[in-house]
Amino acid sequence: MLVESSKKGIVVGLKTTWTLGKVIFPVTLIVALLQHTPVLPWVIKLITPLMNLIGLSGDTAIPLVLGNILNLYAGIGAILTLDLTVKEVFIVAVMLSFSHNMIIESSVAVKVGVKLWIGIAVRMGLALISAIVINLVWHGGSEIAKYGMIPAKEEEVTGWLAILLDALQKAGLGIFQLAIIVIPLMIVIQILKDLKWLAVFSKWMAPVTRMLGMKENTSTTLAAGLLFGLAFGAGVMIQAVKEDGVSKKDVTIAFIFLVACHAVVEDTLIFIPLGIPVLPLLLIRLGVAILLTLIVAFIWNRTDMAKRKEATYEHTS
């Protein structure tokens, strides 16, 4: 049975990698090429005035733009080159934890069935609101941040052929990284399904998913997103929608939760080199995710109930 389950898992993993790869490869390629054009400096100049409104210096626009357009590693790499206060670094870290790798992760969300504007609005909204609240509430952190474990800088690529090859390499590496996580993940999930262990796991998670306004079959999606992130968790989401009958409503609510709190281990530990307290960062993400999901689920359920009552009334009258 294990062999059959593994074969099924490999097939599903390859299909999922292909589905996500069709989005991730071209997006990574385009963004990698844009790094060598005047586009990024123009965007940074455009949003610099906004930084002053949320208590940040103009320089913080650089890691925010790079983190949102590229990924957390790019954002953190930019922070390490700047002289920022502890408060500024913490605010930028919180903002980036909500809104990073925006282009790829939003594109992947569309593949899952979540509307593009929902993903972008929620992530940008959480980033801005969190920055405003932290700036108003926290009156300390004025000392200059001391960084540790500074990564080696990449050599600058020159010449359009070299730039194109570098972009293709990054895009290809992105797909490879996706495959080496998604395929084994799908094999494990298929084995757990065939052994009926996934049903047990869903039962254990039932109180949590119900509390968040979702059905039990959403638990696998939530676990995958929490551990592996939106891009990798999306592979499980796509499969869950196909096989487990996860509704569009539950997928959207799960995505809203994961937007605020995904890849909790990696995305928290990655900020350690910045010398900021990472536990508050994790608690902020988790707290906001739970609160936001409860609010959205409550409003959605009340709206559905009102529609059903209205339909029943019209039918009986």
XYZ file of N, CA, C and O in Angstrom, residues 8 14 93 198 212 215 223 227 302:
36
model
N 1.012 7.623 -6.078
C -0.068 8.610 -6.187
C 0.417 9.977 -5.744
O 0.144 11.001 -6.371
N 3.855 16.267 -8.659
C 4.326 16.777 -9.959
C 3.283 17.688 -10.605
O 3.614 18.743 -11.146
N 10.115 44.825 10.259
C 10.026 43.361 10.366
C 8.569 42.905 10.459
O 8.163 41.937 9.798
N -5.129 11.030 8.424
C -5.484 12.416 8.156
C -6.859 12.736 8.734
O -7.106 13.848 9.210
N -12.419 29.021 14.284
C -12.045 30.020 13.274
C -13.090 30.134 12.160
O -12.887 30.862 11.190
N -14.694 24.454 8.325
C -15.010 23.041 8.525
C -13.731 22.253 8.789
O -12.625 22.712 8.514
N -2.493 23.618 8.439
C -1.224 23.079 8.936
C -0.102 23.281 7.917
O 1.005 23.693 8.263
N 3.203 25.773 8.484
C 4.555 25.210 8.511
C 5.395 25.595 7.303
O 6.581 25.892 7.436
N -22.902 35.450 9.289
C -24.111 36.250 9.519
C -24.760 36.646 8.201
O -25.989 36.611 8.065
